[in-house]
PDB file of C-alpha atoms in Angstrom:
ATOM      1  CA  MET A 764      88.473 115.890  94.154  1.00 86.00           C
ATOM      2  CA  LYS A 765      87.597 119.029  96.100  1.00 91.00           C
ATOM      3  CA  THR A 766      90.175 121.610  97.194  1.00 95.00           C
ATOM      4  CA  ASN A 767      87.788 124.222  98.575  1.00 95.00           C
ATOM      5  CA  PHE A 768      89.107 124.003 102.155  1.00 97.00           C
ATOM      6  CA  TYR A 769      92.589 123.942 103.635  1.00 97.00           C
ATOM      7  CA  ILE A 770      94.566 123.507 106.859  1.00 96.00           C
ATOM      8  CA  GLY A 771      97.613 125.673 107.525  1.00 95.00           C
ATOM      9  CA  LEU A 772     100.706 124.605 109.477  1.00 95.00           C
ATOM     10  CA  GLN A 773     103.187 127.197 110.702  1.00 95.00           C
ATOM     11  CA  ILE A 774     106.575 126.566 112.300  1.00 94.00           C
ATOM     12  CA  GLY A 775     107.849 129.054 114.859  1.00 92.00           C
ATOM     13  CA  LYS A 776     111.500 129.906 115.528  1.00 89.00           C
ATOM     14  CA  LYS A 777     111.557 127.950 118.807  1.00 92.00           C
ATOM     15  CA  CYS A 778     110.052 124.739 117.438  1.00 94.00           C
ATOM     16  CA  GLU A 779     112.193 121.724 118.384  1.00 91.00           C
ATOM     17  CA  LYS A 780     111.866 120.283 114.876  1.00 92.00           C
ATOM     18  CA  THR A 781     113.212 121.735 111.623  1.00 90.00           C
ATOM     19  CA  ASN A 782     111.004 122.656 108.697  1.00 91.00           C
ATOM     20  CA  HIS A 783     112.456 119.750 106.699  1.00 88.00           C
ATOM     21  CA  GLU A 784     111.622 117.293 109.488  1.00 89.00           C
ATOM     22  CA  LEU A 785     108.059 118.555 109.747  1.00 93.00           C
ATOM     23  CA  ALA A 786     107.554 118.601 105.978  1.00 91.00           C
ATOM     24  CA  ALA A 787     108.682 114.971 105.904  1.00 88.00           C
ATOM     25  CA  ARG A 788     106.298 114.115 108.737  1.00 90.00           C
ATOM     26  CA  LEU A 789     103.439 115.921 106.980  1.00 93.00           C
ATOM     27  CA  ILE A 790     104.020 114.003 103.760  1.00 91.00           C
ATOM     28  CA  ARG A 791     104.166 110.755 105.750  1.00 89.00           C
ATOM     29  CA  GLU A 792     100.789 111.473 107.379  1.00 92.00           C
ATOM     30  CA  VAL A 793      99.216 112.512 104.078  1.00 94.00           C
ATOM     31  CA  HIS A 794     100.526 109.336 102.448  1.00 91.00           C
ATOM     32  CA  HIS A 795      99.152 107.239 105.309  1.00 89.00           C
ATOM     33  CA  TYR A 796      95.779 108.933 104.848  1.00 93.00           C
ATOM     34  CA  ASN A 797      95.570 108.995 101.048  1.00 94.00           C
ATOM     35  CA  LYS A 798      96.497 105.371 100.482  1.00 90.00           C
ATOM     36  CA  ASN A 799      93.358 104.305 102.349  1.00 88.00           C
ATOM     37  CA  GLU A 800      90.926 106.753 100.728  1.00 89.00           C
ATOM     38  CA  LEU A 801      88.906 106.918  97.511  1.00 87.00           C
ATOM     39  CA  ASN A 802      90.087 109.448  94.912  1.00 86.00           C
ATOM     40  CA  ASP A 803      87.385 112.002  95.767  1.00 88.00           C
ATOM     41  CA  GLU A 804      88.404 112.023  99.437  1.00 92.00           C
ATOM     42  CA  LYS A 805      92.168 112.380  99.004  1.00 96.00           C
ATOM     43  CA  VAL A 806      94.016 115.507 100.150  1.00 97.00           C
ATOM     44  CA  VAL A 807      96.831 117.484  98.517  1.00 97.00           C
ATOM     45  CA  VAL A 808      99.806 119.359 100.018  1.00 97.00           C
ATOM     46  CA  SER A 809     101.056 122.849  99.206  1.00 96.00           C
ATOM     47  CA  PHE A 810     104.344 124.598 100.013  1.00 95.00           C
ATOM     48  CA  PRO A 811     103.583 128.285  99.388  1.00 95.00           C
ATOM     49  CA  GLU A 812     107.025 129.661 100.263  1.00 94.00           C
ATOM     50  CA  MET A 813     108.631 127.167  97.902  1.00 92.00           C
ATOM     51  CA  ALA A 814     106.547 128.545  95.049  1.00 92.00           C
ATOM     52  CA  ILE A 815     107.374 132.176  95.845  1.00 91.00           C
ATOM     53  CA  ASN A 816     110.938 132.051  97.231  1.00 90.00           C
ATOM     54  CA  ASN A 817     112.275 128.720  95.946  1.00 88.00           C
ATOM     55  CA  LYS A 818     112.826 127.436  99.476  1.00 89.00           C
ATOM     56  CA  LEU A 819     110.882 125.084 101.690  1.00 90.00           C
ATOM     57  CA  GLY A 820     109.907 127.809 104.143  1.00 91.00           C
ATOM     58  CA  HIS A 821     107.950 127.538 107.387  1.00 93.00           C
ATOM     59  CA  GLN A 822     104.365 127.327 106.134  1.00 95.00           C
ATOM     60  CA  PHE A 823     102.724 124.189 104.769  1.00 96.00           C
ATOM     61  CA  GLN A 824      99.124 123.592 103.757  1.00 97.00           C
ATOM     62  CA  VAL A 825      96.822 120.683 103.031  1.00 97.00           C
ATOM     63  CA  PHE A 826      93.825 121.134 100.700  1.00 97.00           C
ATOM     64  CA  GLY A 827      90.727 118.969 100.360  1.00 96.00           C
ATOM     65  CA  SER A 828      87.055 118.790 101.206  1.00 96.00           C
ATOM     66  CA  PHE A 829      85.988 119.782 104.712  1.00 96.00           C
ATOM     67  CA  GLU A 830      85.148 116.147 105.533  1.00 95.00           C
ATOM     68  CA  ALA A 831      88.483 114.843 104.251  1.00 95.00           C
ATOM     69  CA  LEU A 832      90.492 117.416 106.203  1.00 96.00           C
ATOM     70  CA  GLU A 833      88.493 116.769 109.341  1.00 95.00           C
ATOM     71  CA  LYS A 834      89.238 113.074 109.012  1.00 94.00           C
ATOM     72  CA  LEU A 835      92.934 113.804 108.456  1.00 94.00           C
ATOM     73  CA  CYS A 836      93.071 116.017 111.562  1.00 93.00           C
ATOM     74  CA  ASN A 837      91.570 113.223 113.649  1.00 91.00           C
ATOM     75  CA  GLN A 838      94.148 110.745 112.380  1.00 87.00           C
ATOM     76  CA  TYR A 839      96.334 109.682 115.308  1.00 77.00           C
ATOM     77  CA  GLY A 840      99.644 110.619 113.707  1.00 86.00           C
ATOM     78  CA  PHE A 841      98.463 114.079 112.669  1.00 91.00           C
ATOM     79  CA  THR A 842      97.991 115.141 116.291  1.00 89.00           C
ATOM     80  CA  TYR A 843     101.807 115.048 116.491  1.00 92.00           C
ATOM     81  CA  PHE A 844     102.003 118.574 115.089  1.00 94.00           C
ATOM     82  CA  SER A 845      99.785 120.299 117.643  1.00 89.00           C
ATOM     83  CA  ALA A 846     101.754 118.645 120.464  1.00 91.00           C
ATOM     84  CA  LEU A 847     104.998 120.362 119.409  1.00 93.00           C
ATOM     85  CA  ARG A 848     106.086 123.676 120.850  1.00 91.00           C
ATOM     86  CA  GLU A 849     105.663 126.516 118.333  1.00 92.00           C
ATOM     87  CA  CYS A 850     104.115 124.325 115.657  1.00 94.00           C
ATOM     88  CA  PHE A 851     100.765 125.937 114.968  1.00 94.00           C
ATOM     89  CA  VAL A 852      97.942 124.085 113.248  1.00 93.00           C
ATOM     90  CA  ARG A 853      95.258 126.426 111.954  1.00 92.00           C
ATOM     91  CA  SER A 854      91.663 125.261 111.920  1.00 92.00           C
ATOM     92  CA  ILE A 855      90.016 124.171 108.674  1.00 96.00           C
ATOM     93  CA  ARG A 856      88.994 127.211 106.651  1.00 96.00           C
ATOM     94  CA  PRO A 857      87.628 127.973 103.175  1.00 97.00           C
ATOM     95  CA  ALA A 858      90.298 128.324 100.502  1.00 96.00           C
ATOM     96  CA  PRO A 859      90.235 131.531  98.455  1.00 93.00           C
ATOM     97  CA  ILE A 860      89.458 131.153  94.768  1.00 90.00           C
ATOM     98  CA  SER A 861      92.605 133.077  93.857  1.00 90.00           C
ATOM     99  CA  THR A 862      95.408 135.158  95.416  1.00 92.00           C
ATOM    100  CA  GLU A 863      97.902 137.729  94.196  1.00 93.00           C
ATOM    101  CA  HIS A 864     100.569 134.998  94.044  1.00 94.00           C
ATOM    102  CA  GLY A 865      98.770 132.873  91.455  1.00 95.00           C
ATOM    103  CA  TYR A 866      98.441 129.094  91.195  1.00 96.00           C
ATOM    104  CA  TYR A 867     101.098 126.425  91.611  1.00 96.00           C
ATOM    105  CA  SER A 868     101.243 122.644  91.478  1.00 96.00           C
ATOM    106  CA  PHE A 869     103.737 120.472  93.357  1.00 95.00           C
ATOM    107  CA  HIS A 870     105.209 117.277  91.952  1.00 92.00           C
ATOM    108  CA  ARG A 871     107.399 114.419  93.104  1.00 85.00           C
ATOM    109  CA  ASN A 872     110.439 114.510  90.822  1.00 80.00           C
ATOM    110  CA  ARG A 873     111.081 110.790  90.309  1.00 74.00           C
ATOM    111  CA  SER A 874     113.497 111.491  87.461  1.00 68.00           C
ATOM    112  CA  HIS A 875     115.750 113.477  89.802  1.00 60.00           C
ATOM    113  CA  GLU A 876     115.544 110.785  92.477  1.00 63.00           C
ATOM    114  CA  ARG A 877     116.766 108.163  90.016  1.00 61.00           C
ATOM    115  CA  ASN A 878     119.833 110.245  89.177  1.00 59.00           C
ATOM    116  CA  THR A 879     121.204 110.819  92.668  1.00 57.00           C
ATOM    117  CA  PRO A 880     124.447 109.071  93.728  1.00 58.00           C
ATOM    118  CA  ALA A 881     122.674 107.091  96.466  1.00 59.00           C
ATOM    119  CA  TYR A 882     120.026 105.747  94.100  1.00 59.00           C
ATOM    120  CA  VAL A 883     122.612 104.906  91.452  1.00 59.00           C
ATOM    121  CA  ALA A 884     124.778 103.076  94.010  1.00 62.00           C
ATOM    122  CA  LYS A 885     121.819 101.015  95.236  1.00 64.00           C
ATOM    123  CA  THR A 886     120.761 100.245  91.688  1.00 67.00           C
ATOM    124  CA  GLU A 887     124.319  99.326  90.737  1.00 66.00           C
ATOM    125  CA  ALA A 888     124.574  96.781  93.561  1.00 69.00           C
ATOM    126  CA  LYS A 889     121.365  95.069  92.427  1.00 71.00           C
ATOM    127  CA  LEU A 890     122.450  95.072  88.782  1.00 66.00           C
ATOM    128  CA  ILE A 891     125.859  93.602  89.592  1.00 66.00           C
ATOM    129  CA  LYS A 892     124.246  90.811  91.583  1.00 69.00           C
ATOM    130  CA  ARG A 893     121.788  90.006  88.793  1.00 67.00           C
ATOM    131  CA  ALA A 894     124.515  90.182  86.154  1.00 64.00           C
ATOM    132  CA  MET A 895     126.770  87.815  88.094  1.00 64.00           C
ATOM    133  CA  GLU A 896     123.845  85.408  88.552  1.00 70.00           C
ATOM    134  CA  GLY A 897     123.127  85.537  84.828  1.00 67.00           C
ATOM    135  CA  LYS A 898     119.610  86.894  85.377  1.00 68.00           C
ATOM    136  CA  ASN A 899     120.066  90.151  83.470  1.00 63.00           C
ATOM    137  CA  LYS A 900     120.413  89.310  79.778  1.00 63.00           C
ATOM    138  CA  SER A 901     121.382  92.846  78.727  1.00 64.00           C
ATOM    139  CA  LEU A 902     124.233  93.048  81.247  1.00 60.00           C
ATOM    140  CA  LYS A 903     126.683  90.227  80.634  1.00 62.00           C
ATOM    141  CA  SER A 904     129.257  91.198  83.254  1.00 63.00           C
ATOM    142  CA  ALA A 905     130.068  93.594  86.074  1.00 63.00           C
ATOM    143  CA  GLU A 906     131.929  95.751  83.518  1.00 70.00           C
ATOM    144  CA  ASP A 907     128.648  96.359  81.707  1.00 68.00           C
ATOM    145  CA  VAL A 908     127.099  97.497  84.973  1.00 65.00           C
ATOM    146  CA  PHE A 909     129.969  99.901  85.715  1.00 71.00           C
ATOM    147  CA  LYS A 910     129.594 101.441  82.257  1.00 73.00           C
ATOM    148  CA  ARG A 911     125.886 101.916  82.857  1.00 67.00           C
ATOM    149  CA  ARG A 912     126.662 103.445  86.268  1.00 67.00           C
ATOM    150  CA  LYS A 913     129.083 105.915  84.637  1.00 71.00           C
ATOM    151  CA  ASP A 914     126.431 106.963  82.146  1.00 69.00           C
ATOM    152  CA  MET A 915     123.868 107.436  84.932  1.00 63.00           C
ATOM    153  CA  LEU A 916     126.229 109.526  87.049  1.00 63.00           C
ATOM    154  CA  GLU A 917     127.046 111.795  84.116  1.00 64.00           C
ATOM    155  CA  ASN A 918     123.381 112.782  84.028  1.00 59.00           C
ATOM    156  CA  ILE A 919     123.394 113.946  87.648  1.00 53.00           C
ATOM    157  CA  ALA A 920     125.089 117.264  86.885  1.00 49.00           C
ATOM    158  CA  LYS A 921     122.345 118.061  84.383  1.00 52.00           C
ATOM    159  CA  LYS A 922     119.611 117.247  86.896  1.00 50.00           C
ATOM    160  CA  ASP A 923     121.278 119.284  89.651  1.00 49.00           C
ATOM    161  CA  ASN A 924     120.921 122.401  87.500  1.00 49.00           C
ATOM    162  CA  ASP A 925     117.174 122.274  88.131  1.00 49.00           C
ATOM    163  CA  LYS A 926     116.885 124.949  90.838  1.00 46.00           C
ATOM    164  CA  ASN A 927     113.215 124.226  91.469  1.00 51.00           C
ATOM    165  CA  VAL A 928     113.953 120.883  93.111  1.00 56.00           C
ATOM    166  CA  ILE A 929     113.739 120.720  96.918  1.00 64.00           C
ATOM    167  CA  HIS A 930     114.645 117.497  98.716  1.00 65.00           C
ATOM    168  CA  ILE A 931     113.190 116.106 101.934  1.00 71.00           C
ATOM    169  CA  ARG A 932     114.433 113.054 103.812  1.00 67.00           C
ATOM    170  CA  ALA A 933     111.126 111.242 104.169  1.00 65.00           C
ATOM    171  CA  THR A 934     110.160 108.078 106.033  1.00 61.00           C
ATOM    172  CA  SER A 935     107.877 105.449 104.590  1.00 59.00           C
ATOM    173  CA  SER A 936     104.495 105.134 106.276  1.00 55.00           C
ATOM    174  CA  THR A 937     104.427 101.412 105.535  1.00 58.00           C
ATOM    175  CA  GLN A 938     108.081 100.411 105.961  1.00 57.00           C
ATOM    176  CA  ASP A 939     110.693 101.444 108.506  1.00 58.00           C
ATOM    177  CA  ARG A 940     113.080 103.027 106.030  1.00 58.00           C
ATOM    178  CA  GLY A 941     114.074 106.509 104.940  1.00 64.00           C
ATOM    179  CA  PHE A 942     114.414 107.899 101.431  1.00 70.00           C
ATOM    180  CA  PHE A 943     114.937 111.242  99.721  1.00 74.00           C
ATOM    181  CA  LEU A 944     111.838 112.782  98.210  1.00 80.00           C
ATOM    182  CA  TYR A 945     112.503 115.449  95.586  1.00 83.00           C
ATOM    183  CA  ILE A 946     109.789 118.052  95.039  1.00 87.00           C
ATOM    184  CA  ASP A 947     109.483 120.602  92.275  1.00 88.00           C
ATOM    185  CA  TYR A 948     106.732 123.015  91.349  1.00 91.00           C
ATOM    186  CA  LYS A 949     105.125 124.665  88.352  1.00 93.00           C
ATOM    187  CA  LYS A 950     103.147 127.863  87.890  1.00 94.00           C
ATOM    188  CA  HIS A 951      99.717 127.802  86.220  1.00 95.00           C
ATOM    189  CA  ASP A 952      97.328 130.407  84.858  1.00 94.00           C
ATOM    190  CA  GLU A 953      94.234 128.934  86.470  1.00 94.00           C
ATOM    191  CA  HIS A 954      92.963 126.704  89.241  1.00 94.00           C
ATOM    192  CA  LYS A 955      93.047 122.983  88.362  1.00 94.00           C
ATOM    193  CA  THR A 956      91.793 119.914  90.197  1.00 93.00           C
ATOM    194  CA  ASN A 957      92.770 116.314  89.569  1.00 94.00           C
ATOM    195  CA  THR A 958      93.475 113.244  91.653  1.00 94.00           C
ATOM    196  CA  PRO A 959      96.772 113.477  93.593  1.00 95.00           C
ATOM    197  CA  ASN A 960      99.199 110.647  94.201  1.00 93.00           C
ATOM    198  CA  ASN A 961      99.333 109.130  97.667  1.00 91.00           C
ATOM    199  CA  TYR A 962     101.955 111.670  98.739  1.00 91.00           C
ATOM    200  CA  GLY A 963      99.439 114.452  98.153  1.00 94.00           C
ATOM    201  CA  MET A 964     101.137 115.846  95.055  1.00 95.00           C
ATOM    202  CA  SER A 965     100.236 116.205  91.405  1.00 95.00           C
ATOM    203  CA  ARG A 966     100.709 113.286  89.070  1.00 90.00           C
ATOM    204  CA  ALA A 967     102.959 113.737  86.040  1.00 79.00           C
ATOM    205  CA  GLN A 968     100.215 114.604  83.548  1.00 83.00           C
ATOM    206  CA  ASP A 969      97.450 115.738  85.906  1.00 90.00           C
ATOM    207  CA  ALA A 970      98.382 118.954  87.666  1.00 94.00           C
ATOM    208  CA  ILE A 971      96.536 120.193  90.750  1.00 96.00           C
ATOM    209  CA  ALA A 972      97.030 123.965  90.604  1.00 96.00           C
ATOM    210  CA  LEU A 973      96.305 125.537  93.991  1.00 96.00           C
ATOM    211  CA  PRO A 974      96.128 129.187  95.039  1.00 96.00           C
ATOM    212  CA  VAL A 975      99.284 130.205  96.897  1.00 95.00           C
ATOM    213  CA  ILE A 976      98.258 131.419 100.351  1.00 95.00           C
ATOM    214  CA  LEU A 977     100.631 133.189 102.737  1.00 91.00           C
ATOM    215  CA  ASP A 978      98.916 133.325 106.122  1.00 87.00           C
ATOM    216  CA  PRO A 979     100.151 135.857 108.704  1.00 84.00           C
ATOM    217  CA  PHE A 980     102.150 134.136 111.429  1.00 77.00           C
ATOM    218  CA  ILE A 981     100.341 133.479 114.678  1.00 62.00           C
TER     219      ILE A 981
END
């Protein structure tokens, strides 16, 4: 896929939405777009302040080809951003080959998601039901499920030590439900292009290393 153009979003101090709310909305719109596109026409998200300062920040970017970004901008849900007070959507512009801040890729941390208390509780309820119905051969009783739950929860402390992980309360673009999306990042020595997942992030083994761009605030 191409990442030679990008769109910048900036959130002002008087915006009625928080940066976490807008990041979640951006990921929702990218997911809605990417799931209907061929690999070459997908787009990828970037959180430059996360890479530099280990926080979500107030600047987000979307990279792709000019045609893909133009199509994304014309998507009905994407116009939501420009309608907000002090949420600035910069026009499509060429992406620099490199910057002083280097290259970073952004990943959905599914491992961390599976070790949060909420995920474990939901999983536990399903496992108990299946165990009581005799459908889960490896779990003979509810006691087996509780032991597994204890083991899973003990791993949470280890996962929480990962300071790179940022969480966003996202909303599914296909179902009316919310979920926590955990994002981490990795630094690279060079620019890399691959096919992103539908959320606009790098897949586990196929990093998309983008130049970190800090645009001056409008």
